Amino acid sequence: MRQPMVAGNWKMNGSSDSIKELITGIKAGVGEANAEVVVCPPFVYIPMVAEVVAGTAIKLGAQNMCAQDAGAHTGEVSGPMLKDVGCEYVIIGHSERRAMYGETDEVTADKYSAVLKNGLKPIFCIGETLEEREQGITEQVVAHQLDAILKTAGAASLANAVLAYEPVWAIGTGKTASPEQAQEVHAFIRSKIAKEDAVIAEGLRILYGGSMNPANAAELRSQSDIDGGLIGGASLKADDFLAICVAGQG
Ligand code: 13P
């Protein structure tokens, strides 16, 4: 039985005051969650959030990481640093990083391996654009993105990782994939991995991301191959995020 996960990707939002309020609100209600709960603040607020969640079940994640451990990499943040401040997870390959910051499959694969090497767990994101969906090549696109890590790190590496299927057209648009659309791709992802390692595939958590909110979370989370969500906009309001954390069967 896979433990569901709900992770909040706060992206580049918030201030000291608003983030303190947000995490305090989440902490107050997290006892009800039927999922492992993870929050991924902007780098600079991670230590502050770590202090608030200390001793609770809330886990910390980062939104990005440098593939190198230290040295002359101006503006970057390394795995040892993230570990040092209490992170357990790192989002890798988010479509915003692929589209806006030039992260290729090769870069995401390097980062994925570096996260694991540092004893952290990647939340590896894949997903097609609207154009790709309309061309009917969704499966080829996610298969190609997955191959980047399967060919370098191998299927066994997924024992310590989480996948997130995030259709680009559903991110921040209010247009959620239907439960059937999402389930179809999740099932495809799991079956692809099962061809390499059936046990790993069965235990692997695959999150859905893209305009998940309190109104659609229960139905999405109840799909057999959807093991929770990676939440953007709705994770910035404690009540909405908590409602997603308690929704459905997971
Ligand atoms: P939204 O929930 O705002 O659509 O964002 C999803 C996402 O990109 C999470 O990583």
Coordinates of C-alpha atoms and ligand atoms in Angstrom, one line a residue:
M1 CA 0.0 0.0 0.0
R2 CA 1.5 3.3 -1.1
Q3 CA 1.4 6.2 1.4
P4 CA -0.2 9.1 -0.3
M5 CA 1.6 12.4 -0.4
V6 CA 0.4 16.0 -0.7
A7 CA 3.2 18.5 -1.4
G8 CA 2.9 22.3 -1.6
N9 CA 5.1 24.0 -4.2
W10 CA 5.0 27.6 -3.0
K11 CA 7.0 28.7 -6.1
M12 CA 8.3 32.3 -5.8
N13 CA 5.6 33.6 -3.5
G14 CA 5.4 35.0 0.0
S15 CA 7.2 37.2 2.5
S16 CA 8.4 36.5 6.1
D17 CA 5.0 37.5 7.4
S18 CA 2.8 35.7 5.0
I19 CA 4.9 32.5 5.1
K20 CA 4.9 32.4 8.9
E21 CA 1.1 32.7 8.8
L22 CA 0.8 30.0 6.1
I23 CA 3.0 27.4 7.8
T24 CA 1.4 28.1 11.2
G25 CA -2.0 27.5 9.7
I26 CA -0.9 24.3 8.0
K27 CA 0.7 23.1 11.2
A28 CA -2.5 23.7 13.2
G29 CA -4.6 21.4 10.9
V30 CA -2.1 18.8 9.7
G31 CA -3.2 16.2 12.2
E32 CA -6.2 15.4 10.0
A33 CA -4.2 14.7 6.9
N34 CA -4.5 11.3 5.2
A35 CA -1.2 11.9 3.4
E36 CA 2.4 12.6 4.0
V37 CA 2.5 16.4 4.0
V38 CA 5.4 18.2 2.4
V39 CA 6.0 22.0 1.9
C40 CA 8.5 23.4 -0.5
P41 CA 9.2 27.1 0.4
P42 CA 11.4 29.5 -1.6
F43 CA 15.1 28.8 -0.5
V44 CA 15.4 31.8 1.7
Y45 CA 12.5 30.9 3.9
I46 CA 13.4 27.2 4.4
P47 CA 15.1 27.7 7.8
M48 CA 12.2 29.8 9.2
V49 CA 9.7 27.1 8.1
A50 CA 12.0 24.4 9.5
E51 CA 11.8 26.0 12.9
V52 CA 8.0 26.1 12.8
V53 CA 7.6 22.5 11.6
A54 CA 10.2 21.0 14.0
G55 CA 8.7 18.1 15.9
T56 CA 5.7 17.8 13.6
A57 CA 4.9 15.4 10.7
I58 CA 5.3 18.1 8.1
K59 CA 8.3 17.5 5.8
L60 CA 10.4 20.0 4.1
G61 CA 11.3 20.2 0.4
A62 CA 13.2 22.5 -1.9
Q63 CA 12.1 23.6 -5.4
N64 CA 15.4 23.2 -7.1
M65 CA 19.0 22.2 -6.5
C66 CA 22.4 22.5 -8.1
A67 CA 23.9 19.2 -9.4
Q68 CA 27.3 20.2 -7.8
D69 CA 28.0 20.0 -4.1
A70 CA 30.0 23.1 -3.6
G71 CA 32.3 25.7 -5.2
A72 CA 32.2 28.4 -7.8
H73 CA 28.5 28.3 -8.8
T74 CA 27.2 31.8 -8.1
G75 CA 23.6 31.9 -7.2
E76 CA 23.1 28.1 -6.8
V77 CA 22.1 26.0 -3.7
S78 CA 23.6 22.6 -3.2
G79 CA 22.4 19.3 -1.8
P80 CA 24.5 19.4 1.3
M81 CA 23.1 22.8 2.1
L82 CA 19.5 21.6 1.7
K83 CA 20.3 18.7 3.9
D84 CA 21.9 20.9 6.4
V85 CA 18.7 23.0 6.8
G86 CA 16.4 20.0 7.2
C87 CA 15.1 19.3 3.7
E88 CA 14.1 15.7 2.8
Y89 CA 12.7 16.3 -0.7
V90 CA 13.7 18.3 -3.8
I91 CA 11.5 19.1 -6.7
I92 CA 13.4 18.4 -9.9
G93 CA 12.4 19.0 -13.5
H94 CA 9.5 21.3 -12.9
S95 CA 8.1 22.5 -16.2
E96 CA 8.7 26.1 -15.2
R97 CA 12.4 25.3 -14.8
R98 CA 12.4 23.4 -18.1
A99 CA 10.6 26.2 -20.0
M100 CA 12.0 29.3 -18.4
Y101 CA 15.5 28.3 -17.1
G102 CA 16.6 26.1 -19.9
E103 CA 16.7 22.8 -18.0
T104 CA 17.2 20.0 -20.5
D105 CA 16.5 16.3 -19.9
E106 CA 20.3 16.0 -19.3
V107 CA 20.3 18.7 -16.7
T108 CA 17.3 17.3 -14.9
A109 CA 18.9 13.8 -14.9
D110 CA 22.1 15.2 -13.4
K111 CA 20.2 17.0 -10.7
Y112 CA 18.0 13.9 -10.0
S113 CA 21.2 11.8 -9.4
A114 CA 22.7 14.5 -7.3
V115 CA 19.7 14.7 -5.1
L116 CA 19.9 10.9 -4.5
K117 CA 23.6 11.0 -3.9
N118 CA 23.1 13.5 -1.1
G119 CA 20.6 11.3 0.6
L120 CA 17.6 13.5 -0.4
K121 CA 14.6 12.4 -2.3
P122 CA 13.7 13.8 -5.7
I123 CA 10.1 14.7 -6.7
F124 CA 10.7 14.4 -10.4
C125 CA 8.2 16.3 -12.6
I126 CA 7.1 15.3 -16.1
G127 CA 4.2 16.4 -18.3
E128 CA 3.2 17.4 -21.8
T129 CA 2.2 20.8 -23.2
L130 CA -1.2 21.5 -24.7
E131 CA 0.3 21.3 -28.2
E132 CA 1.8 17.9 -27.5
R133 CA -1.5 16.6 -26.1
E134 CA -3.4 17.9 -29.1
Q135 CA -0.9 16.1 -31.3
G136 CA -1.6 12.9 -29.4
I137 CA 2.0 12.5 -28.2
T138 CA 1.4 12.7 -24.5
E139 CA 2.8 9.2 -23.8
Q140 CA 5.8 9.7 -26.0
V141 CA 6.6 13.0 -24.2
V142 CA 6.4 11.6 -20.7
A143 CA 8.2 8.4 -21.7
H144 CA 11.1 10.5 -23.1
Q145 CA 11.3 12.7 -19.9
L146 CA 11.3 9.5 -17.8
D147 CA 13.9 7.8 -19.9
A148 CA 16.3 10.6 -19.0
I149 CA 16.5 9.3 -15.5
L150 CA 15.9 5.6 -16.2
K151 CA 18.8 5.5 -18.6
T152 CA 21.2 7.3 -16.2
A153 CA 20.1 6.4 -12.7
G154 CA 18.0 3.2 -13.5
A155 CA 14.6 2.1 -12.3
A156 CA 15.9 1.0 -8.9
S157 CA 16.6 4.7 -8.1
L158 CA 12.9 5.3 -8.0
A159 CA 12.7 3.4 -4.7
N160 CA 13.8 6.7 -3.1
A161 CA 12.0 9.1 -5.4
V162 CA 8.5 10.4 -6.1
L163 CA 7.1 11.2 -9.6
A164 CA 4.8 14.1 -10.4
Y165 CA 2.7 14.1 -13.5
E166 CA 2.0 17.8 -14.2
P167 CA 0.4 18.5 -17.6
V168 CA 1.8 21.9 -18.5
W169 CA -1.6 23.1 -19.8
A170 CA -3.1 22.5 -16.3
I171 CA -0.5 24.4 -14.3
G172 CA -1.8 27.7 -12.9
T173 CA -4.6 27.8 -15.5
G174 CA -7.5 26.6 -13.5
K175 CA -7.9 23.8 -16.2
T176 CA -7.5 20.6 -14.3
A177 CA -7.0 17.3 -16.1
S178 CA -10.1 15.2 -15.6
P179 CA -9.6 12.3 -13.2
E180 CA -9.8 9.9 -16.2
Q181 CA -7.3 11.9 -18.2
A182 CA -4.9 12.0 -15.3
Q183 CA -5.4 8.3 -14.3
E184 CA -4.7 7.2 -17.9
V185 CA -1.3 8.9 -17.9
H186 CA -0.5 7.8 -14.4
A187 CA -1.3 4.2 -15.4
F188 CA 0.9 4.5 -18.4
I189 CA 3.8 5.8 -16.3
R190 CA 3.5 3.0 -13.9
S191 CA 3.3 0.3 -16.6
K192 CA 6.3 1.7 -18.3
I193 CA 8.3 1.5 -15.1
A194 CA 6.9 -2.0 -14.4
K195 CA 8.5 -3.2 -17.6
E196 CA 11.8 -2.5 -15.9
D197 CA 11.0 -3.3 -12.3
A198 CA 7.5 -4.4 -11.3
V199 CA 8.2 -4.1 -7.5
I200 CA 9.5 -0.6 -7.8
A201 CA 6.6 0.4 -10.0
E202 CA 4.0 -0.9 -7.5
G203 CA 5.6 1.0 -4.6
L204 CA 6.2 4.2 -6.5
R205 CA 4.2 7.3 -5.6
I206 CA 3.0 9.3 -8.6
L207 CA 1.5 12.6 -7.7
Y208 CA -0.8 14.7 -9.9
G209 CA -0.1 18.4 -10.3
G210 CA -2.1 21.1 -12.2
S211 CA -4.8 23.2 -10.7
M212 CA -5.7 20.7 -8.0
N213 CA -7.9 22.3 -5.5
P214 CA -10.3 21.4 -2.6
A215 CA -13.2 20.9 -5.1
N216 CA -11.5 18.4 -7.4
A217 CA -8.9 16.8 -5.0
A218 CA -11.1 13.9 -3.7
E219 CA -12.0 12.6 -7.2
L220 CA -8.4 12.9 -8.4
R221 CA -6.9 11.4 -5.3
S222 CA -9.3 8.4 -5.5
Q223 CA -8.0 7.2 -8.9
S224 CA -6.0 4.0 -8.5
D225 CA -2.7 5.3 -9.9
I226 CA -2.9 8.8 -8.4
D227 CA -1.0 8.8 -5.1
G228 CA -1.6 12.4 -4.1
G229 CA -0.8 15.9 -5.4
L230 CA 1.8 18.5 -6.1
I231 CA -0.1 21.7 -5.4
G232 CA 0.8 25.2 -6.6
G233 CA -1.8 28.0 -6.2
A234 CA -4.0 26.2 -3.7
S235 CA -1.0 25.5 -1.4
L236 CA -0.7 29.2 -0.6
K237 CA -3.9 29.2 1.5
A238 CA -3.7 27.0 4.6
D239 CA -7.4 26.1 4.5
D240 CA -7.3 25.0 0.9
F241 CA -4.1 23.1 1.2
L242 CA -5.4 21.3 4.3
A243 CA -8.7 20.5 2.5
I244 CA -6.6 18.7 -0.2
C245 CA -4.6 16.9 2.4
V246 CA -7.7 15.3 3.9
A247 CA -9.6 14.7 0.6
G248 CA -10.5 11.3 -0.8
Q249 CA -8.9 8.0 -0.4
G250 CA -5.4 9.1 -1.3
Ligands
13P1 P1 -1.0 24.9 -9.8 O1 -1.6 24.0 -8.7 O2 -1.0 26.4 -9.4 O3 -1.7 24.6 -11.1 O4 0.5 24.5 -9.9 C1 0.8 23.2 -10.0 C2 2.3 23.1 -10.0 O5 3.0 23.5 -10.8 C3 2.9 22.4 -8.8 O6 4.3 22.1 -9.0

